[in-house]
């Protein structure tokens, strides 16, 4: 069976889906998106992802085309119409199509809704066991990084810079402080204390970030949410990245130097286990 997607109210084969070049998503990257992991055909933290999508659309002044119930149904349909048990669902909503290219937008456009899914690509076992390498880079993105917009060119350039250096992620610094990764949130550990930067307009409020903080609280792990200085990042005992697709992944080299002793640290290993247990419990509970 070939992949099936949802475009503007219809289920269609992905290979046949077509969008007008006059769509503002194509012309201006004018839209928002979500990536939702699906395990055993159940979307993980779906309502939280849909709430973040609603927040992104509100920030972009795009009228949310659906209420939460309808969104849940649409996501369910796409999951059901595809083969894989573990998937990653991609939702994109653009402001819609206009007759003429014009920066200021016409009120009342009909948003374009596109939902597809792909097989969930999990982190290779060697990366999980040994950790991955990252570079640092200046965060030159705009000042609304809290919105999950499809205008990802800066993130793509930064990730590509990491990739060219043989690394998995670029960790971003702005004015001497850690913000996040090009497509992930970043946690560090110093002297047994897990540290995370606070949510602000400078980073995406990650769904995995929230789960990790909840797990730290539940299990009594010492932690603090506060600004993290570049020096604190560079001399951290552990660094991890978190995202819906990579979950909790240790970074063991930063700018070609080992992080801590160069191996995944005990706190990160523990957090990964708590995350797996939590996932299994939530999925079993429906
Ligand atoms: N990206 N920060 C940025 C800039 C991101 O793009 C992502 C996720 C995250 C982590 O958020 P979450 O835990 O909700 O996945 C943080 C997704 C996976 C992507 O763009 O493919």
PDB file of C-alpha atoms and ligand atoms in Angstrom:
ATOM      1  CA  UNK A   1       0.000   0.000   0.000  1.00  0.00           C
ATOM      2  CA  UNK A   2       1.406   3.419  -0.878  1.00  0.00           C
ATOM      3  CA  UNK A   3       1.262   6.272   1.643  1.00  0.00           C
ATOM      4  CA  UNK A   4      -2.047   8.095   2.025  1.00  0.00           C
ATOM      5  CA  UNK A   5      -2.349  11.686   3.168  1.00  0.00           C
ATOM      6  CA  UNK A   6      -5.055  14.163   3.996  1.00  0.00           C
ATOM      7  CA  UNK A   7      -5.255  17.300   1.898  1.00  0.00           C
ATOM      8  CA  UNK A   8      -8.035  19.851   2.234  1.00  0.00           C
ATOM      9  CA  UNK A   9     -10.673  17.471   3.467  1.00  0.00           C
ATOM     10  CA  UNK A  10      -9.883  14.419   1.316  1.00  0.00           C
ATOM     11  CA  UNK A  11      -7.751  11.340   1.757  1.00  0.00           C
ATOM     12  CA  UNK A  12      -5.518  10.979  -1.291  1.00  0.00           C
ATOM     13  CA  UNK A  13      -2.413   8.985  -2.188  1.00  0.00           C
ATOM     14  CA  UNK A  14       0.582  11.095  -1.176  1.00  0.00           C
ATOM     15  CA  UNK A  15       2.059  10.750  -4.666  1.00  0.00           C
ATOM     16  CA  UNK A  16      -1.043  12.404  -6.136  1.00  0.00           C
ATOM     17  CA  UNK A  17      -1.463  15.269  -3.633  1.00  0.00           C
ATOM     18  CA  UNK A  18      -1.160  18.717  -5.256  1.00  0.00           C
ATOM     19  CA  UNK A  19      -1.062  22.238  -3.820  1.00  0.00           C
ATOM     20  CA  UNK A  20      -1.261  25.495  -5.776  1.00  0.00           C
ATOM     21  CA  UNK A  21       1.981  27.490  -6.156  1.00  0.00           C
ATOM     22  CA  UNK A  22      -0.144  30.492  -5.099  1.00  0.00           C
ATOM     23  CA  UNK A  23      -0.511  28.967  -1.645  1.00  0.00           C
ATOM     24  CA  UNK A  24       1.095  31.296   0.887  1.00  0.00           C
ATOM     25  CA  UNK A  25       2.874  28.310   2.377  1.00  0.00           C
ATOM     26  CA  UNK A  26       4.804  27.977  -0.892  1.00  0.00           C
ATOM     27  CA  UNK A  27       5.283  31.717  -1.501  1.00  0.00           C
ATOM     28  CA  UNK A  28       5.985  32.948   2.057  1.00  0.00           C
ATOM     29  CA  UNK A  29       6.460  29.862   4.285  1.00  0.00           C
ATOM     30  CA  UNK A  30       3.270  31.225   5.860  1.00  0.00           C
ATOM     31  CA  UNK A  31       2.065  28.423   8.100  1.00  0.00           C
ATOM     32  CA  UNK A  32       2.560  26.221  11.123  1.00  0.00           C
ATOM     33  CA  UNK A  33       3.213  22.520  11.649  1.00  0.00           C
ATOM     34  CA  UNK A  34       3.463  19.662  14.119  1.00  0.00           C
ATOM     35  CA  UNK A  35       5.328  16.353  14.202  1.00  0.00           C
ATOM     36  CA  UNK A  36       3.657  13.717  16.375  1.00  0.00           C
ATOM     37  CA  UNK A  37       5.151  10.306  17.132  1.00  0.00           C
ATOM     38  CA  UNK A  38       2.800   7.330  16.917  1.00  0.00           C
ATOM     39  CA  UNK A  39       3.599   4.106  18.763  1.00  0.00           C
ATOM     40  CA  UNK A  40       1.563   0.959  18.106  1.00  0.00           C
ATOM     41  CA  UNK A  41      -0.906   3.192  16.204  1.00  0.00           C
ATOM     42  CA  UNK A  42      -1.441   5.525  19.150  1.00  0.00           C
ATOM     43  CA  UNK A  43      -0.424   9.155  18.857  1.00  0.00           C
ATOM     44  CA  UNK A  44       1.758  10.202  21.802  1.00  0.00           C
ATOM     45  CA  UNK A  45       0.612  13.359  23.639  1.00  0.00           C
ATOM     46  CA  UNK A  46      -1.744  14.195  20.782  1.00  0.00           C
ATOM     47  CA  UNK A  47      -3.766  16.805  22.654  1.00  0.00           C
ATOM     48  CA  UNK A  48      -0.602  18.614  23.719  1.00  0.00           C
ATOM     49  CA  UNK A  49       0.607  18.715  20.111  1.00  0.00           C
ATOM     50  CA  UNK A  50      -2.793  19.981  18.963  1.00  0.00           C
ATOM     51  CA  UNK A  51      -2.756  22.651  21.677  1.00  0.00           C
ATOM     52  CA  UNK A  52       0.695  23.789  20.509  1.00  0.00           C
ATOM     53  CA  UNK A  53      -0.573  23.867  16.914  1.00  0.00           C
ATOM     54  CA  UNK A  54      -3.508  26.035  18.040  1.00  0.00           C
ATOM     55  CA  UNK A  55      -1.044  28.338  19.777  1.00  0.00           C
ATOM     56  CA  UNK A  56       1.164  28.583  16.682  1.00  0.00           C
ATOM     57  CA  UNK A  57      -1.830  29.381  14.473  1.00  0.00           C
ATOM     58  CA  UNK A  58      -3.057  32.030  16.919  1.00  0.00           C
ATOM     59  CA  UNK A  59       0.427  33.590  16.929  1.00  0.00           C
ATOM     60  CA  UNK A  60       0.398  33.666  13.119  1.00  0.00           C
ATOM     61  CA  UNK A  61      -3.172  35.019  13.021  1.00  0.00           C
ATOM     62  CA  UNK A  62      -4.349  32.005  11.039  1.00  0.00           C
ATOM     63  CA  UNK A  63      -7.841  30.879  11.998  1.00  0.00           C
ATOM     64  CA  UNK A  64      -7.634  27.315  13.305  1.00  0.00           C
ATOM     65  CA  UNK A  65      -9.702  25.407  10.735  1.00  0.00           C
ATOM     66  CA  UNK A  66     -10.755  22.640  13.150  1.00  0.00           C
ATOM     67  CA  UNK A  67     -11.731  22.081  16.744  1.00  0.00           C
ATOM     68  CA  UNK A  68      -9.839  19.484  18.762  1.00  0.00           C
ATOM     69  CA  UNK A  69     -12.364  16.687  18.131  1.00  0.00           C
ATOM     70  CA  UNK A  70     -12.108  17.058  14.367  1.00  0.00           C
ATOM     71  CA  UNK A  71      -8.310  17.232  14.536  1.00  0.00           C
ATOM     72  CA  UNK A  72      -8.266  14.005  16.526  1.00  0.00           C
ATOM     73  CA  UNK A  73     -10.484  12.331  13.893  1.00  0.00           C
ATOM     74  CA  UNK A  74      -8.321  13.513  11.012  1.00  0.00           C
ATOM     75  CA  UNK A  75      -5.125  12.283  12.639  1.00  0.00           C
ATOM     76  CA  UNK A  76      -6.790   8.959  13.441  1.00  0.00           C
ATOM     77  CA  UNK A  77      -7.905   8.558   9.800  1.00  0.00           C
ATOM     78  CA  UNK A  78      -4.412   9.151   8.453  1.00  0.00           C
ATOM     79  CA  UNK A  79      -2.873   6.738  10.970  1.00  0.00           C
ATOM     80  CA  UNK A  80      -5.471   4.085  10.098  1.00  0.00           C
ATOM     81  CA  UNK A  81      -4.935   4.449   6.362  1.00  0.00           C
ATOM     82  CA  UNK A  82      -1.230   3.806   6.519  1.00  0.00           C
ATOM     83  CA  UNK A  83       0.675   0.589   6.981  1.00  0.00           C
ATOM     84  CA  UNK A  84       3.139   1.205   9.770  1.00  0.00           C
ATOM     85  CA  UNK A  85       2.409   0.631  13.463  1.00  0.00           C
ATOM     86  CA  UNK A  86       4.997   3.210  14.514  1.00  0.00           C
ATOM     87  CA  UNK A  87       4.669   6.412  12.535  1.00  0.00           C
ATOM     88  CA  UNK A  88       5.427  10.069  12.653  1.00  0.00           C
ATOM     89  CA  UNK A  89       2.437  12.208  11.760  1.00  0.00           C
ATOM     90  CA  UNK A  90       3.138  15.543  10.112  1.00  0.00           C
ATOM     91  CA  UNK A  91       0.439  18.245  10.180  1.00  0.00           C
ATOM     92  CA  UNK A  92       0.882  21.444   8.200  1.00  0.00           C
ATOM     93  CA  UNK A  93      -1.582  24.325   8.078  1.00  0.00           C
ATOM     94  CA  UNK A  94      -0.886  27.274   5.809  1.00  0.00           C
ATOM     95  CA  UNK A  95      -2.802  30.518   5.564  1.00  0.00           C
ATOM     96  CA  UNK A  96      -4.161  29.385   2.196  1.00  0.00           C
ATOM     97  CA  UNK A  97      -4.189  30.495  -1.393  1.00  0.00           C
ATOM     98  CA  UNK A  98      -4.459  33.983  -2.809  1.00  0.00           C
ATOM     99  CA  UNK A  99      -5.024  35.301  -6.328  1.00  0.00           C
ATOM    100  CA  UNK A 100      -2.015  37.637  -6.200  1.00  0.00           C
ATOM    101  CA  UNK A 101       1.291  37.511  -4.354  1.00  0.00           C
ATOM    102  CA  UNK A 102       1.108  40.151  -1.654  1.00  0.00           C
ATOM    103  CA  UNK A 103       2.865  40.319   1.717  1.00  0.00           C
ATOM    104  CA  UNK A 104      -0.162  41.608   3.641  1.00  0.00           C
ATOM    105  CA  UNK A 105      -2.768  38.901   3.696  1.00  0.00           C
ATOM    106  CA  UNK A 106      -6.429  38.961   2.805  1.00  0.00           C
ATOM    107  CA  UNK A 107      -8.663  38.220   5.789  1.00  0.00           C
ATOM    108  CA  UNK A 108     -10.801  35.123   5.639  1.00  0.00           C
ATOM    109  CA  UNK A 109      -8.619  32.898   3.456  1.00  0.00           C
ATOM    110  CA  UNK A 110      -9.311  29.196   3.712  1.00  0.00           C
ATOM    111  CA  UNK A 111      -6.298  27.516   5.348  1.00  0.00           C
ATOM    112  CA  UNK A 112      -4.688  24.610   3.517  1.00  0.00           C
ATOM    113  CA  UNK A 113      -4.526  21.530   5.733  1.00  0.00           C
ATOM    114  CA  UNK A 114      -2.077  18.748   4.920  1.00  0.00           C
ATOM    115  CA  UNK A 115      -1.560  15.678   7.102  1.00  0.00           C
ATOM    116  CA  UNK A 116       0.808  12.882   6.173  1.00  0.00           C
ATOM    117  CA  UNK A 117       2.659  10.214   8.019  1.00  0.00           C
ATOM    118  CA  UNK A 118       5.915   8.410   7.541  1.00  0.00           C
ATOM    119  CA  UNK A 119       7.419   5.349   9.152  1.00  0.00           C
ATOM    120  CA  UNK A 120       8.879   6.416  12.490  1.00  0.00           C
ATOM    121  CA  UNK A 121      12.654   6.517  12.123  1.00  0.00           C
ATOM    122  CA  UNK A 122      14.186   5.571  15.440  1.00  0.00           C
ATOM    123  CA  UNK A 123      17.667   6.464  16.661  1.00  0.00           C
ATOM    124  CA  UNK A 124      20.241   3.809  15.654  1.00  0.00           C
ATOM    125  CA  UNK A 125      21.350   1.623  18.567  1.00  0.00           C
ATOM    126  CA  UNK A 126      25.008   2.711  18.261  1.00  0.00           C
ATOM    127  CA  UNK A 127      24.025   6.382  18.626  1.00  0.00           C
ATOM    128  CA  UNK A 128      21.911   5.589  21.649  1.00  0.00           C
ATOM    129  CA  UNK A 129      24.693   3.600  23.283  1.00  0.00           C
ATOM    130  CA  UNK A 130      27.623   5.863  22.411  1.00  0.00           C
ATOM    131  CA  UNK A 131      25.914   9.235  22.152  1.00  0.00           C
ATOM    132  CA  UNK A 132      26.224  11.651  19.259  1.00  0.00           C
ATOM    133  CA  UNK A 133      28.362  14.644  18.331  1.00  0.00           C
ATOM    134  CA  UNK A 134      27.131  18.243  18.120  1.00  0.00           C
ATOM    135  CA  UNK A 135      28.523  21.627  17.170  1.00  0.00           C
ATOM    136  CA  UNK A 136      27.634  24.982  18.674  1.00  0.00           C
ATOM    137  CA  UNK A 137      26.416  27.788  16.424  1.00  0.00           C
ATOM    138  CA  UNK A 138      25.101  31.306  16.763  1.00  0.00           C
ATOM    139  CA  UNK A 139      21.305  31.378  16.904  1.00  0.00           C
ATOM    140  CA  UNK A 140      20.400  33.693  14.023  1.00  0.00           C
ATOM    141  CA  UNK A 141      16.698  32.789  13.882  1.00  0.00           C
ATOM    142  CA  UNK A 142      13.878  35.279  14.373  1.00  0.00           C
ATOM    143  CA  UNK A 143      12.473  36.210  17.790  1.00  0.00           C
ATOM    144  CA  UNK A 144       9.348  34.025  17.724  1.00  0.00           C
ATOM    145  CA  UNK A 145      10.991  30.622  18.052  1.00  0.00           C
ATOM    146  CA  UNK A 146       8.123  29.637  20.371  1.00  0.00           C
ATOM    147  CA  UNK A 147       5.922  29.296  17.278  1.00  0.00           C
ATOM    148  CA  UNK A 148       6.330  26.098  15.286  1.00  0.00           C
ATOM    149  CA  UNK A 149       6.291  27.659  11.841  1.00  0.00           C
ATOM    150  CA  UNK A 150       7.207  26.075   8.533  1.00  0.00           C
ATOM    151  CA  UNK A 151       9.707  28.923   7.938  1.00  0.00           C
ATOM    152  CA  UNK A 152      12.600  26.645   8.865  1.00  0.00           C
ATOM    153  CA  UNK A 153      15.383  27.865   6.593  1.00  0.00           C
ATOM    154  CA  UNK A 154      17.612  29.054   9.457  1.00  0.00           C
ATOM    155  CA  UNK A 155      17.069  25.735  11.273  1.00  0.00           C
ATOM    156  CA  UNK A 156      17.861  23.834   8.063  1.00  0.00           C
ATOM    157  CA  UNK A 157      21.073  25.799   7.446  1.00  0.00           C
ATOM    158  CA  UNK A 158      22.168  25.235  11.037  1.00  0.00           C
ATOM    159  CA  UNK A 159      21.356  21.520  10.978  1.00  0.00           C
ATOM    160  CA  UNK A 160      23.150  21.201   7.675  1.00  0.00           C
ATOM    161  CA  UNK A 161      26.207  22.928   9.120  1.00  0.00           C
ATOM    162  CA  UNK A 162      26.209  20.251  11.843  1.00  0.00           C
ATOM    163  CA  UNK A 163      25.730  17.522   9.287  1.00  0.00           C
ATOM    164  CA  UNK A 164      28.655  18.755   7.166  1.00  0.00           C
ATOM    165  CA  UNK A 165      30.813  18.600  10.307  1.00  0.00           C
ATOM    166  CA  UNK A 166      29.765  14.956  10.779  1.00  0.00           C
ATOM    167  CA  UNK A 167      27.483  15.899  13.691  1.00  0.00           C
ATOM    168  CA  UNK A 168      23.865  15.173  14.523  1.00  0.00           C
ATOM    169  CA  UNK A 169      22.814  18.533  15.945  1.00  0.00           C
ATOM    170  CA  UNK A 170      23.740  22.224  16.175  1.00  0.00           C
ATOM    171  CA  UNK A 171      23.321  23.603  19.694  1.00  0.00           C
ATOM    172  CA  UNK A 172      22.350  27.254  19.469  1.00  0.00           C
ATOM    173  CA  UNK A 173      23.710  30.139  21.530  1.00  0.00           C
ATOM    174  CA  UNK A 174      22.251  33.632  21.672  1.00  0.00           C
ATOM    175  CA  UNK A 175      23.938  36.442  23.602  1.00  0.00           C
ATOM    176  CA  UNK A 176      26.049  33.945  25.542  1.00  0.00           C
ATOM    177  CA  UNK A 177      23.088  31.732  26.548  1.00  0.00           C
ATOM    178  CA  UNK A 178      21.882  28.323  25.386  1.00  0.00           C
ATOM    179  CA  UNK A 179      18.562  28.444  23.536  1.00  0.00           C
ATOM    180  CA  UNK A 180      17.941  24.988  21.993  1.00  0.00           C
ATOM    181  CA  UNK A 181      19.022  22.744  19.128  1.00  0.00           C
ATOM    182  CA  UNK A 182      18.205  23.318  15.458  1.00  0.00           C
ATOM    183  CA  UNK A 183      15.410  20.731  15.803  1.00  0.00           C
ATOM    184  CA  UNK A 184      15.488  19.730  19.469  1.00  0.00           C
ATOM    185  CA  UNK A 185      15.560  21.043  23.023  1.00  0.00           C
ATOM    186  CA  UNK A 186      18.735  20.777  25.060  1.00  0.00           C
ATOM    187  CA  UNK A 187      19.222  19.691  28.681  1.00  0.00           C
ATOM    188  CA  UNK A 188      22.482  19.626  30.604  1.00  0.00           C
ATOM    189  CA  UNK A 189      23.578  17.995  33.856  1.00  0.00           C
ATOM    190  CA  UNK A 190      26.022  19.595  36.285  1.00  0.00           C
ATOM    191  CA  UNK A 191      26.954  17.921  39.555  1.00  0.00           C
ATOM    192  CA  UNK A 192      23.932  15.663  39.376  1.00  0.00           C
ATOM    193  CA  UNK A 193      21.455  18.499  38.759  1.00  0.00           C
ATOM    194  CA  UNK A 194      19.501  18.526  35.486  1.00  0.00           C
ATOM    195  CA  UNK A 195      19.216  22.018  34.000  1.00  0.00           C
ATOM    196  CA  UNK A 196      16.902  23.254  31.259  1.00  0.00           C
ATOM    197  CA  UNK A 197      16.476  26.742  29.789  1.00  0.00           C
ATOM    198  CA  UNK A 198      13.121  28.353  30.589  1.00  0.00           C
ATOM    199  CA  UNK A 199      10.410  28.587  27.942  1.00  0.00           C
ATOM    200  CA  UNK A 200      10.460  31.922  26.174  1.00  0.00           C
ATOM    201  CA  UNK A 201      10.064  33.399  22.703  1.00  0.00           C
ATOM    202  CA  UNK A 202      13.620  32.139  22.016  1.00  0.00           C
ATOM    203  CA  UNK A 203      12.825  28.421  21.968  1.00  0.00           C
ATOM    204  CA  UNK A 204      10.140  25.957  21.020  1.00  0.00           C
ATOM    205  CA  UNK A 205       8.178  24.656  24.010  1.00  0.00           C
ATOM    206  CA  UNK A 206       8.936  21.001  23.304  1.00  0.00           C
ATOM    207  CA  UNK A 207       6.429  18.307  24.134  1.00  0.00           C
ATOM    208  CA  UNK A 208       9.321  15.975  25.010  1.00  0.00           C
ATOM    209  CA  UNK A 209      10.875  18.796  27.103  1.00  0.00           C
ATOM    210  CA  UNK A 210       7.653  18.878  29.151  1.00  0.00           C
ATOM    211  CA  UNK A 211       7.634  15.105  29.594  1.00  0.00           C
ATOM    212  CA  UNK A 212      11.269  15.139  30.761  1.00  0.00           C
ATOM    213  CA  UNK A 213      10.549  17.849  33.332  1.00  0.00           C
ATOM    214  CA  UNK A 214       7.482  15.944  34.544  1.00  0.00           C
ATOM    215  CA  UNK A 215       9.542  12.776  34.892  1.00  0.00           C
ATOM    216  CA  UNK A 216      12.255  14.639  36.821  1.00  0.00           C
ATOM    217  CA  UNK A 217       9.607  15.929  39.241  1.00  0.00           C
ATOM    218  CA  UNK A 218       7.874  12.534  39.559  1.00  0.00           C
ATOM    219  CA  UNK A 219      11.110  10.696  40.322  1.00  0.00           C
ATOM    220  CA  UNK A 220      12.599  13.362  42.569  1.00  0.00           C
ATOM    221  CA  UNK A 221      15.552  14.135  40.281  1.00  0.00           C
ATOM    222  CA  UNK A 222      17.227  17.371  41.314  1.00  0.00           C
ATOM    223  CA  UNK A 223      16.636  19.900  38.576  1.00  0.00           C
ATOM    224  CA  UNK A 224      16.250  23.584  37.813  1.00  0.00           C
ATOM    225  CA  UNK A 225      14.751  25.557  34.939  1.00  0.00           C
ATOM    226  CA  UNK A 226      16.921  28.594  34.415  1.00  0.00           C
ATOM    227  CA  UNK A 227      19.100  30.403  31.874  1.00  0.00           C
ATOM    228  CA  UNK A 228      22.189  28.376  30.951  1.00  0.00           C
ATOM    229  CA  UNK A 229      25.436  30.170  30.158  1.00  0.00           C
ATOM    230  CA  UNK A 230      27.654  29.101  27.279  1.00  0.00           C
ATOM    231  CA  UNK A 231      30.416  28.223  29.775  1.00  0.00           C
ATOM    232  CA  UNK A 232      28.032  26.014  31.740  1.00  0.00           C
ATOM    233  CA  UNK A 233      27.129  24.189  28.535  1.00  0.00           C
ATOM    234  CA  UNK A 234      30.770  23.701  27.584  1.00  0.00           C
ATOM    235  CA  UNK A 235      31.751  22.365  31.021  1.00  0.00           C
ATOM    236  CA  UNK A 236      28.610  20.254  31.572  1.00  0.00           C
ATOM    237  CA  UNK A 237      28.936  16.674  32.819  1.00  0.00           C
ATOM    238  CA  UNK A 238      26.161  15.589  30.453  1.00  0.00           C
ATOM    239  CA  UNK A 239      24.283  17.114  27.532  1.00  0.00           C
ATOM    240  CA  UNK A 240      21.167  15.572  25.974  1.00  0.00           C
ATOM    241  CA  UNK A 241      18.864  16.578  23.186  1.00  0.00           C
ATOM    242  CA  UNK A 242      15.152  15.845  23.286  1.00  0.00           C
ATOM    243  CA  UNK A 243      12.577  15.699  20.513  1.00  0.00           C
ATOM    244  CA  UNK A 244       9.515  13.714  19.530  1.00  0.00           C
ATOM    245  CA  UNK A 245      11.473  11.594  17.076  1.00  0.00           C
ATOM    246  CA  UNK A 246      14.824  11.290  18.905  1.00  0.00           C
ATOM    247  CA  UNK A 247      13.311  11.116  22.429  1.00  0.00           C
ATOM    248  CA  UNK A 248      16.209  11.580  24.909  1.00  0.00           C
ATOM    249  CA  UNK A 249      19.590  11.296  23.203  1.00  0.00           C
ATOM    250  CA  UNK A 250      23.011  11.881  24.824  1.00  0.00           C
ATOM    251  CA  UNK A 251      25.443  14.282  23.173  1.00  0.00           C
ATOM    252  CA  UNK A 252      28.920  13.021  24.017  1.00  0.00           C
ATOM    253  CA  UNK A 253      31.061  15.332  21.868  1.00  0.00           C
ATOM    254  CA  UNK A 254      30.685  19.079  21.553  1.00  0.00           C
ATOM    255  CA  UNK A 255      32.783  21.038  19.065  1.00  0.00           C
ATOM    256  CA  UNK A 256      35.121  18.063  18.826  1.00  0.00           C
ATOM    257  CA  UNK A 257      35.728  17.784  22.546  1.00  0.00           C
ATOM    258  CA  UNK A 258      34.323  15.094  24.855  1.00  0.00           C
ATOM    259  CA  UNK A 259      31.348  15.989  27.047  1.00  0.00           C
ATOM    260  CA  UNK A 260      32.165  14.740  30.577  1.00  0.00           C
ATOM    261  CA  UNK A 261      34.081  11.509  30.114  1.00  0.00           C
ATOM    262  CA  UNK A 262      32.877  11.227  26.514  1.00  0.00           C
ATOM    263  CA  UNK A 263      30.285   8.548  27.274  1.00  0.00           C
ATOM    264  CA  UNK A 264      26.534   8.812  27.975  1.00  0.00           C
ATOM    265  CA  UNK A 265      26.163   9.861  31.608  1.00  0.00           C
ATOM    266  CA  UNK A 266      24.123   8.136  34.349  1.00  0.00           C
ATOM    267  CA  UNK A 267      21.422  10.805  34.630  1.00  0.00           C
ATOM    268  CA  UNK A 268      20.664  10.716  30.903  1.00  0.00           C
ATOM    269  CA  UNK A 269      20.592   6.916  30.876  1.00  0.00           C
ATOM    270  CA  UNK A 270      18.149   6.988  33.800  1.00  0.00           C
ATOM    271  CA  UNK A 271      15.975   9.624  32.128  1.00  0.00           C
ATOM    272  CA  UNK A 272      15.841   7.555  28.913  1.00  0.00           C
ATOM    273  CA  UNK A 273      14.610   4.553  30.950  1.00  0.00           C
ATOM    274  CA  UNK A 274      11.968   6.631  32.734  1.00  0.00           C
ATOM    275  CA  UNK A 275      10.866   7.960  29.354  1.00  0.00           C
ATOM    276  CA  UNK A 276      10.516   4.440  27.924  1.00  0.00           C
ATOM    277  CA  UNK A 277       8.589   3.248  30.989  1.00  0.00           C
ATOM    278  CA  UNK A 278       6.301   6.269  30.816  1.00  0.00           C
ATOM    279  CA  UNK A 279       5.640   5.741  27.113  1.00  0.00           C
ATOM    280  CA  UNK A 280       4.845   2.064  27.646  1.00  0.00           C
ATOM    281  CA  UNK A 281       2.475   2.925  30.510  1.00  0.00           C
ATOM    282  CA  UNK A 282       0.664   5.693  28.625  1.00  0.00           C
ATOM    283  CA  UNK A 283       0.291   3.538  25.526  1.00  0.00           C
ATOM    284  CA  UNK A 284      -1.024   0.588  27.532  1.00  0.00           C
ATOM    285  CA  UNK A 285      -3.474   2.887  29.262  1.00  0.00           C
ATOM    286  CA  UNK A 286      -4.807   4.048  25.867  1.00  0.00           C
TER     287      UNK A 286
HETATM  288  N1  LIG B   1      11.211  19.290  15.837  1.00  0.00           N
HETATM  289  N2  LIG B   1      13.024  22.748  19.081  1.00  0.00           N
HETATM  290  C1  LIG B   1      12.915  22.770  17.739  1.00  0.00           C
HETATM  291  C2  LIG B   1      13.456  23.924  16.984  1.00  0.00           C
HETATM  292  C3  LIG B   1      12.286  21.691  17.071  1.00  0.00           C
HETATM  293  O1  LIG B   1      12.160  21.724  15.734  1.00  0.00           O
HETATM  294  C4  LIG B   1      11.816  20.590  17.825  1.00  0.00           C
HETATM  295  C5  LIG B   1      11.144  19.410  17.200  1.00  0.00           C
HETATM  296  C6  LIG B   1      11.963  20.613  19.226  1.00  0.00           C
HETATM  297  C7  LIG B   1      11.462  19.487  20.102  1.00  0.00           C
HETATM  298  O2  LIG B   1      10.062  19.540  20.227  1.00  0.00           O
HETATM  299  P1  LIG B   1       9.195  18.224  20.511  1.00  0.00           P
HETATM  300  O3  LIG B   1       9.741  17.595  21.721  1.00  0.00           O
HETATM  301  O4  LIG B   1       7.822  18.736  20.688  1.00  0.00           O
HETATM  302  O5  LIG B   1       9.359  17.323  19.298  1.00  0.00           O
HETATM  303  C8  LIG B   1      12.560  21.717  19.814  1.00  0.00           C
HETATM  304  C9  LIG B   1      10.462  18.297  15.109  1.00  0.00           C
HETATM  305  C10 LIG B   1      10.675  16.898  15.564  1.00  0.00           C
HETATM  306  C11 LIG B   1      10.696  18.501  13.626  1.00  0.00           C
HETATM  307  O6  LIG B   1      10.698  19.648  13.207  1.00  0.00           O
HETATM  308  O7  LIG B   1      10.799  17.520  12.885  1.00  0.00           O
END
